[in-house]
């Protein structure tokens, strides 16, 4: 970058850094470390496209916030497809303590089947098992109600297929 461009970039950085950070942090639920990483990504994109980005004040501000929105959206998509639901072993042990052995085996097999589903399928299935509606689930998972119904249907079909193909324990 030229000296003039460096001065301009620093000026833009100083003007929008705090606002962009606050915006990103609010969008992702307050995770400051992730917000800092995403903000760094926004500044990196600006550096890469600095020569081609229009210099109008309104356009630049909108471009920065739209870039931040895109980074947040991509992060949330990755997060929703890669997050796993932790299995709390102590809770599981308390639940199966008084169960007959055959029920324990079936329960453990079902847990294994559920763990083999995609993380989003696990999450939707377990939330539905808790009695949550698709509308309630859509508030915590960024998908439409129809998409969640489809995900739940496919998860149930996969589980049915696994139970039919796996031999029953004696």
mmCIF file of N, CA and C in Angstrom, residues 15-123:
data_model
loop_
_atom_site.group_PDB
_atom_site.id
_atom_site.type_symbol
_atom_site.label_atom_id
_atom_site.label_comp_id
_atom_site.label_asym_id
_atom_site.label_seq_id
_atom_site.Cartn_x
_atom_site.Cartn_y
_atom_site.Cartn_z
ATOM 1 N N UNK A 15 -12.100 4.550 12.889
ATOM 2 C CA UNK A 15 -13.485 5.022 12.878
ATOM 3 C C UNK A 15 -14.490 3.883 13.100
ATOM 4 N N UNK A 16 -14.245 2.694 12.527
ATOM 5 C CA UNK A 16 -15.256 1.636 12.528
ATOM 6 C C UNK A 16 -14.922 0.419 13.380
ATOM 7 N N UNK A 17 -13.726 0.320 13.900
ATOM 8 C CA UNK A 17 -13.320 -0.890 14.607
ATOM 9 C C UNK A 17 -14.234 -1.226 15.784
ATOM 10 N N UNK A 18 -14.482 -0.266 16.650
ATOM 11 C CA UNK A 18 -15.319 -0.531 17.837
ATOM 12 C C UNK A 18 -16.752 -0.863 17.453
ATOM 13 N N UNK A 19 -17.305 -0.132 16.500
ATOM 14 C CA UNK A 19 -18.684 -0.387 16.080
ATOM 15 C C UNK A 19 -18.826 -1.773 15.446
ATOM 16 N N UNK A 20 -17.863 -2.139 14.608
ATOM 17 C CA UNK A 20 -17.904 -3.462 13.977
ATOM 18 C C UNK A 20 -17.753 -4.569 15.019
ATOM 19 N N UNK A 21 -16.847 -4.363 15.964
ATOM 20 C CA UNK A 21 -16.652 -5.358 17.024
ATOM 21 C C UNK A 21 -17.943 -5.549 17.828
ATOM 22 N N UNK A 22 -18.563 -4.453 18.217
ATOM 23 C CA UNK A 22 -19.812 -4.510 18.984
ATOM 24 C C UNK A 22 -20.900 -5.235 18.186
ATOM 25 N N UNK A 23 -21.001 -4.914 16.912
ATOM 26 C CA UNK A 23 -21.992 -5.526 16.032
ATOM 27 C C UNK A 23 -21.769 -7.039 15.941
ATOM 28 N N UNK A 24 -20.539 -7.439 15.669
ATOM 29 C CA UNK A 24 -20.227 -8.869 15.524
ATOM 30 C C UNK A 24 -20.447 -9.598 16.836
ATOM 31 N N UNK A 25 -19.986 -9.017 17.913
ATOM 32 C CA UNK A 25 -20.120 -9.642 19.235
ATOM 33 C C UNK A 25 -21.596 -9.872 19.584
ATOM 34 N N UNK A 26 -22.423 -8.891 19.292
ATOM 35 C CA UNK A 26 -23.862 -9.028 19.566
ATOM 36 C C UNK A 26 -24.483 -10.110 18.697
ATOM 37 N N UNK A 27 -24.054 -10.195 17.439
ATOM 38 C CA UNK A 27 -24.618 -11.177 16.507
ATOM 39 C C UNK A 27 -24.281 -12.615 16.891
ATOM 40 N N UNK A 28 -23.097 -12.834 17.477
ATOM 41 C CA UNK A 28 -22.691 -14.207 17.792
ATOM 42 C C UNK A 28 -22.912 -14.567 19.255
ATOM 43 N N UNK A 29 -23.536 -13.700 19.994
ATOM 44 C CA UNK A 29 -23.908 -14.046 21.363
ATOM 45 C C UNK A 29 -22.883 -13.693 22.421
ATOM 46 N N UNK A 30 -21.997 -12.748 22.144
ATOM 47 C CA UNK A 30 -21.100 -12.256 23.178
ATOM 48 C C UNK A 30 -19.762 -12.951 23.299
ATOM 49 N N UNK A 31 -19.414 -13.838 22.404
ATOM 50 C CA UNK A 31 -18.121 -14.513 22.439
ATOM 51 C C UNK A 31 -17.050 -13.556 21.919
ATOM 52 N N UNK A 32 -16.329 -12.912 22.837
ATOM 53 C CA UNK A 32 -15.413 -11.841 22.441
ATOM 54 C C UNK A 32 -14.230 -12.340 21.620
ATOM 55 N N UNK A 33 -13.699 -13.510 21.924
ATOM 56 C CA UNK A 33 -12.556 -14.030 21.164
ATOM 57 C C UNK A 33 -12.946 -14.322 19.714
ATOM 58 N N UNK A 34 -14.095 -14.941 19.536
ATOM 59 C CA UNK A 34 -14.569 -15.231 18.179
ATOM 60 C C UNK A 34 -14.878 -13.925 17.453
ATOM 61 N N UNK A 35 -15.458 -12.969 18.167
ATOM 62 C CA UNK A 35 -15.758 -11.670 17.562
ATOM 63 C C UNK A 35 -14.478 -10.995 17.075
ATOM 64 N N UNK A 36 -13.426 -11.083 17.868
ATOM 65 C CA UNK A 36 -12.142 -10.495 17.460
ATOM 66 C C UNK A 36 -11.605 -11.189 16.206
ATOM 67 N N UNK A 37 -11.718 -12.517 16.168
ATOM 68 C CA UNK A 37 -11.253 -13.266 14.997
ATOM 69 C C UNK A 37 -12.033 -12.870 13.747
ATOM 70 N N UNK A 38 -13.358 -12.786 13.880
ATOM 71 C CA UNK A 38 -14.184 -12.419 12.734
ATOM 72 C C UNK A 38 -13.902 -10.975 12.294
ATOM 73 N N UNK A 39 -13.678 -10.100 13.260
ATOM 74 C CA UNK A 39 -13.347 -8.720 12.930
ATOM 75 C C UNK A 39 -12.013 -8.652 12.181
ATOM 76 N N UNK A 40 -11.054 -9.438 12.628
ATOM 77 C CA UNK A 40 -9.770 -9.500 11.901
ATOM 78 C C UNK A 40 -9.983 -9.943 10.457
ATOM 79 N N UNK A 41 -10.905 -10.896 10.278
ATOM 80 C CA UNK A 41 -11.220 -11.359 8.916
ATOM 81 C C UNK A 41 -11.809 -10.226 8.069
ATOM 82 N N UNK A 42 -12.657 -9.403 8.684
ATOM 83 C CA UNK A 42 -13.257 -8.269 7.960
ATOM 84 C C UNK A 42 -12.160 -7.309 7.511
ATOM 85 N N UNK A 43 -11.240 -6.991 8.427
ATOM 86 C CA UNK A 43 -10.157 -6.069 8.072
ATOM 87 C C UNK A 43 -9.245 -6.671 7.011
ATOM 88 N N UNK A 44 -9.046 -7.968 7.069
ATOM 89 C CA UNK A 44 -8.227 -8.631 6.049
ATOM 90 C C UNK A 44 -8.873 -8.531 4.667
ATOM 91 N N UNK A 45 -10.188 -8.696 4.613
ATOM 92 C CA UNK A 45 -10.898 -8.567 3.334
ATOM 93 C C UNK A 45 -10.767 -7.140 2.813
ATOM 94 N N UNK A 46 -10.900 -6.159 3.717
ATOM 95 C CA UNK A 46 -10.746 -4.772 3.284
ATOM 96 C C UNK A 46 -9.341 -4.535 2.729
ATOM 97 N N UNK A 47 -8.335 -5.059 3.398
ATOM 98 C CA UNK A 47 -6.965 -4.907 2.900
ATOM 99 C C UNK A 47 -6.808 -5.507 1.505
ATOM 100 N N UNK A 48 -7.393 -6.687 1.309
ATOM 101 C CA UNK A 48 -7.279 -7.362 0.021
ATOM 102 C C UNK A 48 -7.992 -6.590 -1.087
ATOM 103 N N UNK A 49 -9.096 -5.938 -0.745
ATOM 104 C CA UNK A 49 -9.913 -5.267 -1.757
ATOM 105 C C UNK A 49 -9.852 -3.747 -1.637
ATOM 106 N N UNK A 50 -8.861 -3.252 -0.925
ATOM 107 C CA UNK A 50 -8.780 -1.830 -0.637
ATOM 108 C C UNK A 50 -8.765 -0.980 -1.904
ATOM 109 N N UNK A 51 -8.076 -1.423 -2.901
ATOM 110 C CA UNK A 51 -7.958 -0.661 -4.152
ATOM 111 C C UNK A 51 -9.291 -0.598 -4.908
ATOM 112 N N UNK A 52 -10.132 -1.633 -4.750
ATOM 113 C CA UNK A 52 -11.365 -1.714 -5.542
ATOM 114 C C UNK A 52 -12.609 -1.244 -4.810
ATOM 115 N N UNK A 53 -12.536 -1.097 -3.487
ATOM 116 C CA UNK A 53 -13.710 -0.673 -2.715
ATOM 117 C C UNK A 53 -13.950 0.815 -2.974
ATOM 118 N N UNK A 54 -15.199 1.141 -3.266
ATOM 119 C CA UNK A 54 -15.551 2.549 -3.521
ATOM 120 C C UNK A 54 -15.265 3.380 -2.269
ATOM 121 N N UNK A 55 -14.908 4.616 -2.478
ATOM 122 C CA UNK A 55 -14.485 5.449 -1.369
ATOM 123 C C UNK A 55 -15.586 6.289 -0.752
ATOM 124 N N UNK A 56 -16.810 6.186 -1.217
ATOM 125 C CA UNK A 56 -17.893 6.961 -0.614
ATOM 126 C C UNK A 56 -18.119 6.524 0.821
ATOM 127 N N UNK A 57 -18.301 7.470 1.732
ATOM 128 C CA UNK A 57 -18.445 7.182 3.154
ATOM 129 C C UNK A 57 -19.610 6.222 3.444
ATOM 130 N N UNK A 58 -20.776 6.499 2.865
ATOM 131 C CA UNK A 58 -21.933 5.635 3.098
ATOM 132 C C UNK A 58 -21.702 4.248 2.521
ATOM 133 N N UNK A 59 -21.143 4.188 1.333
ATOM 134 C CA UNK A 59 -20.882 2.891 0.704
ATOM 135 C C UNK A 59 -19.880 2.085 1.526
ATOM 136 N N UNK A 60 -18.815 2.723 1.979
ATOM 137 C CA UNK A 60 -17.772 2.029 2.726
ATOM 138 C C UNK A 60 -18.318 1.467 4.037
ATOM 139 N N UNK A 61 -19.089 2.266 4.741
ATOM 140 C CA UNK A 61 -19.671 1.808 6.004
ATOM 141 C C UNK A 61 -20.588 0.606 5.754
ATOM 142 N N UNK A 62 -21.441 0.712 4.761
ATOM 143 C CA UNK A 62 -22.331 -0.401 4.422
ATOM 144 C C UNK A 62 -21.555 -1.632 3.996
ATOM 145 N N UNK A 63 -20.499 -1.428 3.221
ATOM 146 C CA UNK A 63 -19.671 -2.538 2.759
ATOM 147 C C UNK A 63 -19.013 -3.246 3.938
ATOM 148 N N UNK A 64 -18.490 -2.489 4.892
ATOM 149 C CA UNK A 64 -17.847 -3.085 6.070
ATOM 150 C C UNK A 64 -18.843 -3.896 6.898
ATOM 151 N N UNK A 65 -20.019 -3.322 7.133
ATOM 152 C CA UNK A 65 -21.004 -4.028 7.944
ATOM 153 C C UNK A 65 -21.574 -5.241 7.199
ATOM 154 N N UNK A 66 -21.718 -5.149 5.888
ATOM 155 C CA UNK A 66 -22.175 -6.300 5.118
ATOM 156 C C UNK A 66 -21.113 -7.407 5.124
ATOM 157 N N UNK A 67 -19.865 -7.028 5.036
ATOM 158 C CA UNK A 67 -18.780 -8.011 5.117
ATOM 159 C C UNK A 67 -18.783 -8.678 6.491
ATOM 160 N N UNK A 68 -18.985 -7.883 7.537
ATOM 161 C CA UNK A 68 -19.076 -8.439 8.897
ATOM 162 C C UNK A 68 -20.260 -9.395 9.004
ATOM 163 N N UNK A 69 -21.398 -9.004 8.436
ATOM 164 C CA UNK A 69 -22.591 -9.871 8.454
ATOM 165 C C UNK A 69 -22.299 -11.191 7.745
ATOM 166 N N UNK A 70 -21.625 -11.129 6.604
ATOM 167 C CA UNK A 70 -21.277 -12.353 5.871
ATOM 168 C C UNK A 70 -20.344 -13.248 6.679
ATOM 169 N N UNK A 71 -19.374 -12.656 7.357
ATOM 170 C CA UNK A 71 -18.450 -13.429 8.199
ATOM 171 C C UNK A 71 -19.213 -14.098 9.346
ATOM 172 N N UNK A 72 -20.145 -13.366 9.953
ATOM 173 C CA UNK A 72 -20.955 -13.928 11.044
ATOM 174 C C UNK A 72 -21.817 -15.071 10.524
ATOM 175 N N UNK A 73 -22.466 -14.865 9.375
ATOM 176 C CA UNK A 73 -23.311 -15.897 8.792
ATOM 177 C C UNK A 73 -22.527 -17.180 8.514
ATOM 178 N N UNK A 74 -21.356 -17.019 7.908
ATOM 179 C CA UNK A 74 -20.519 -18.188 7.617
ATOM 180 C C UNK A 74 -20.083 -18.895 8.897
ATOM 181 N N UNK A 75 -19.729 -18.112 9.907
ATOM 182 C CA UNK A 75 -19.334 -18.690 11.189
ATOM 183 C C UNK A 75 -20.497 -19.474 11.810
ATOM 184 N N UNK A 76 -21.686 -18.888 11.798
ATOM 185 C CA UNK A 76 -22.850 -19.558 12.398
ATOM 186 C C UNK A 76 -23.198 -20.836 11.635
ATOM 187 N N UNK A 77 -23.062 -20.831 10.318
ATOM 188 C CA UNK A 77 -23.312 -22.042 9.537
ATOM 189 C C UNK A 77 -22.331 -23.135 9.906
ATOM 190 N N UNK A 78 -21.056 -22.777 9.967
ATOM 191 C CA UNK A 78 -20.036 -23.770 10.332
ATOM 192 C C UNK A 78 -20.277 -24.282 11.737
ATOM 193 N N UNK A 79 -20.619 -23.396 12.629
ATOM 194 C CA UNK A 79 -20.848 -23.767 14.022
ATOM 195 C C UNK A 79 -22.040 -24.714 14.143
ATOM 196 N N UNK A 80 -23.105 -24.444 13.396
ATOM 197 C CA UNK A 80 -24.297 -25.283 13.510
ATOM 198 C C UNK A 80 -24.083 -26.665 12.908
ATOM 199 N N UNK A 81 -23.159 -26.816 11.978
ATOM 200 C CA UNK A 81 -22.934 -28.144 11.394
ATOM 201 C C UNK A 81 -21.796 -28.890 12.053
ATOM 202 N N UNK A 82 -21.001 -28.222 12.892
ATOM 203 C CA UNK A 82 -19.875 -28.913 13.508
ATOM 204 C C UNK A 82 -20.001 -29.065 15.008
ATOM 205 N N UNK A 83 -20.960 -28.384 15.617
ATOM 206 C CA UNK A 83 -21.065 -28.512 17.067
ATOM 207 C C UNK A 83 -21.655 -29.865 17.434
ATOM 208 N N UNK A 84 -21.136 -30.439 18.475
ATOM 209 C CA UNK A 84 -21.633 -31.714 18.943
ATOM 210 C C UNK A 84 -22.346 -31.516 20.263
ATOM 211 N N UNK A 85 -23.296 -32.379 20.536
ATOM 212 C CA UNK A 85 -24.025 -32.317 21.783
ATOM 213 C C UNK A 85 -23.279 -33.182 22.791
ATOM 214 N N UNK A 86 -22.791 -32.613 23.892
ATOM 215 C CA UNK A 86 -22.024 -33.404 24.842
ATOM 216 C C UNK A 86 -22.899 -34.415 25.569
ATOM 217 N N UNK A 87 -22.362 -35.617 25.752
ATOM 218 C CA UNK A 87 -23.081 -36.650 26.493
ATOM 219 C C UNK A 87 -22.563 -36.616 27.922
ATOM 220 N N UNK A 88 -23.404 -36.264 28.862
ATOM 221 C CA UNK A 88 -22.996 -36.168 30.253
ATOM 222 C C UNK A 88 -23.102 -37.553 30.875
ATOM 223 N N UNK A 89 -21.933 -38.175 31.104
ATOM 224 C CA UNK A 89 -21.891 -39.561 31.552
ATOM 225 C C UNK A 89 -22.509 -39.751 32.926
ATOM 226 N N UNK A 90 -22.321 -38.779 33.818
ATOM 227 C CA UNK A 90 -22.879 -38.917 35.153
ATOM 228 C C UNK A 90 -24.407 -38.957 35.107
ATOM 229 N N UNK A 91 -25.010 -38.087 34.319
ATOM 230 C CA UNK A 91 -26.460 -38.077 34.164
ATOM 231 C C UNK A 91 -26.925 -39.403 33.574
ATOM 232 N N UNK A 92 -26.215 -39.892 32.582
ATOM 233 C CA UNK A 92 -26.556 -41.170 31.963
ATOM 234 C C UNK A 92 -26.496 -42.298 32.985
ATOM 235 N N UNK A 93 -25.448 -42.321 33.798
ATOM 236 C CA UNK A 93 -25.309 -43.389 34.799
ATOM 237 C C UNK A 93 -26.457 -43.350 35.803
ATOM 238 N N UNK A 94 -26.863 -42.157 36.210
ATOM 239 C CA UNK A 94 -27.986 -42.037 37.136
ATOM 240 C C UNK A 94 -29.285 -42.530 36.501
ATOM 241 N N UNK A 95 -29.456 -42.275 35.216
ATOM 242 C CA UNK A 95 -30.680 -42.677 34.538
ATOM 243 C C UNK A 95 -30.755 -44.194 34.358
ATOM 244 N N UNK A 96 -29.620 -44.850 34.136
ATOM 245 C CA UNK A 96 -29.662 -46.286 33.849
ATOM 246 C C UNK A 96 -29.411 -47.152 35.076
ATOM 247 N N UNK A 97 -29.167 -46.534 36.236
ATOM 248 C CA UNK A 97 -28.807 -47.283 37.439
ATOM 249 C C UNK A 97 -29.851 -48.343 37.812
ATOM 250 N N UNK A 98 -31.117 -48.021 37.740
ATOM 251 C CA UNK A 98 -32.140 -48.964 38.163
ATOM 252 C C UNK A 98 -32.812 -49.716 37.028
ATOM 253 N N UNK A 99 -32.294 -49.624 35.833
ATOM 254 C CA UNK A 99 -32.924 -50.258 34.671
ATOM 255 C C UNK A 99 -32.477 -51.709 34.523
ATOM 256 N N UNK A 100 -33.360 -52.569 33.993
ATOM 257 C CA UNK A 100 -32.939 -53.933 33.677
ATOM 258 C C UNK A 100 -31.823 -53.912 32.625
ATOM 259 N N UNK A 101 -30.963 -54.947 32.629
ATOM 260 C CA UNK A 101 -29.803 -54.997 31.756
ATOM 261 C C UNK A 101 -30.184 -54.854 30.288
ATOM 262 N N UNK A 102 -31.231 -55.524 29.846
ATOM 263 C CA UNK A 102 -31.619 -55.445 28.427
ATOM 264 C C UNK A 102 -32.024 -54.013 28.044
ATOM 265 N N UNK A 103 -32.684 -53.298 28.957
ATOM 266 C CA UNK A 103 -33.049 -51.907 28.691
ATOM 267 C C UNK A 103 -31.806 -51.013 28.626
ATOM 268 N N UNK A 104 -30.824 -51.314 29.483
ATOM 269 C CA UNK A 104 -29.577 -50.547 29.468
ATOM 270 C C UNK A 104 -28.878 -50.733 28.128
ATOM 271 N N UNK A 105 -28.826 -51.976 27.639
ATOM 272 C CA UNK A 105 -28.175 -52.264 26.356
ATOM 273 C C UNK A 105 -28.900 -51.531 25.228
ATOM 274 N N UNK A 106 -30.233 -51.585 25.225
ATOM 275 C CA UNK A 106 -31.000 -50.886 24.188
ATOM 276 C C UNK A 106 -30.760 -49.379 24.259
ATOM 277 N N UNK A 107 -30.722 -48.856 25.469
ATOM 278 C CA UNK A 107 -30.497 -47.418 25.638
ATOM 279 C C UNK A 107 -29.115 -47.016 25.125
ATOM 280 N N UNK A 108 -28.104 -47.815 25.462
ATOM 281 C CA UNK A 108 -26.747 -47.512 24.999
ATOM 282 C C UNK A 108 -26.646 -47.626 23.478
ATOM 283 N N UNK A 109 -27.346 -48.616 22.904
ATOM 284 C CA UNK A 109 -27.355 -48.754 21.447
ATOM 285 C C UNK A 109 -28.014 -47.523 20.814
ATOM 286 N N UNK A 110 -29.115 -47.072 21.399
ATOM 287 C CA UNK A 110 -29.802 -45.894 20.874
ATOM 288 C C UNK A 110 -28.900 -44.666 20.984
ATOM 289 N N UNK A 111 -28.189 -44.532 22.118
ATOM 290 C CA UNK A 111 -27.244 -43.415 22.272
ATOM 291 C C UNK A 111 -26.189 -43.465 21.170
ATOM 292 N N UNK A 112 -25.691 -44.670 20.881
ATOM 293 C CA UNK A 112 -24.677 -44.835 19.829
ATOM 294 C C UNK A 112 -25.254 -44.469 18.465
ATOM 295 N N UNK A 113 -26.494 -44.890 18.203
ATOM 296 C CA UNK A 113 -27.151 -44.544 16.937
ATOM 297 C C UNK A 113 -27.275 -43.023 16.808
ATOM 298 N N UNK A 114 -27.714 -42.382 17.890
ATOM 299 C CA UNK A 114 -27.896 -40.927 17.867
ATOM 300 C C UNK A 114 -26.553 -40.233 17.645
ATOM 301 N N UNK A 115 -25.494 -40.730 18.281
ATOM 302 C CA UNK A 115 -24.163 -40.128 18.102
ATOM 303 C C UNK A 115 -23.663 -40.268 16.667
ATOM 304 N N UNK A 116 -24.180 -41.251 15.928
ATOM 305 C CA UNK A 116 -23.736 -41.433 14.542
ATOM 306 C C UNK A 116 -24.446 -40.477 13.570
ATOM 307 N N UNK A 117 -25.486 -39.794 14.044
ATOM 308 C CA UNK A 117 -26.171 -38.809 13.208
ATOM 309 C C UNK A 117 -25.310 -37.555 13.060
ATOM 310 N N UNK A 118 -25.628 -36.735 12.069
ATOM 311 C CA UNK A 118 -24.968 -35.443 11.924
ATOM 312 C C UNK A 118 -25.285 -34.594 13.149
ATOM 313 N N UNK A 119 -24.378 -33.701 13.549
ATOM 314 C CA UNK A 119 -24.620 -32.884 14.745
ATOM 315 C C UNK A 119 -25.935 -32.107 14.705
ATOM 316 N N UNK A 120 -26.287 -31.564 13.555
ATOM 317 C CA UNK A 120 -27.546 -30.812 13.488
ATOM 318 C C UNK A 120 -28.741 -31.755 13.641
ATOM 319 N N UNK A 121 -28.632 -32.976 13.104
ATOM 320 C CA UNK A 121 -29.704 -33.959 13.262
ATOM 321 C C UNK A 121 -29.838 -34.352 14.726
ATOM 322 N N UNK A 122 -28.719 -34.524 15.407
ATOM 323 C CA UNK A 122 -28.743 -34.846 16.834
ATOM 324 C C UNK A 122 -29.465 -33.759 17.613
ATOM 325 N N UNK A 123 -29.083 -32.523 17.327
ATOM 326 C CA UNK A 123 -29.640 -31.390 18.067
ATOM 327 C C UNK A 123 -31.144 -31.275 17.856
#
